[in-house]
């Protein structure tokens, strides 16, 4: 049976010493570094690159023998600005996602869930308060705010008050 290295994408003889030598080897470490470079957060890359000086070889010759492991920056000013805008956009999206939803949307969600629950559980709606019989008969003498609510008024949709 052979050992498969995910970073290098090759099979190695399954011997402890051979695997140890492979893991300490420069090609494996470079492949591992490149793999984790893809997983880095944009802000982390931006912080690292802003603290580095520009690589003279890369900017003059468009080639650097150290590639991604160079201790100097291979990013141009334009690329850094683009990366910074992208980081700001991600931060803005996170901020917007944390903002509370508008009350109308929250209320609509609540009412929708409540209606579904009532239908699912087959709950019969019962008013929590009933008008006394003597008030119902004297209904015409009461002010409108104290009169019994008509069922047709319950179904109306009032979006604005006033």
C-alpha angles and dihedrals in degrees: 000000000000133000116239118211110211093198097050094030094223139114121245131188109270098244122128095228094046091049091047091051090047093050091050093046122109096236091055093046091049092050091047091049091050091049094053091042087066090054096051121116116250092238091053092050090046093051092049095047095046090056093052126085117236115272108246095201094051096046095044101037099022086231134090124181091214094056111181093355093062113125089221126071121263092189120107120221089256092053091048091051091049090049090049092051090049091051090049091049091052091048090049091050090051090050093049091048090056094052115104117257118252113274094242092056091047092048092048090051091050094049092047092051091046092051092049091049092050091050093044095047092038091232117178113222113234122180111244092223132039126202114246113251094241090056093051092056092047090046095123093061095052123092114255093256091060098041120106113273113249114231091232090060092055091062094053119106113226109188096169131036125213 
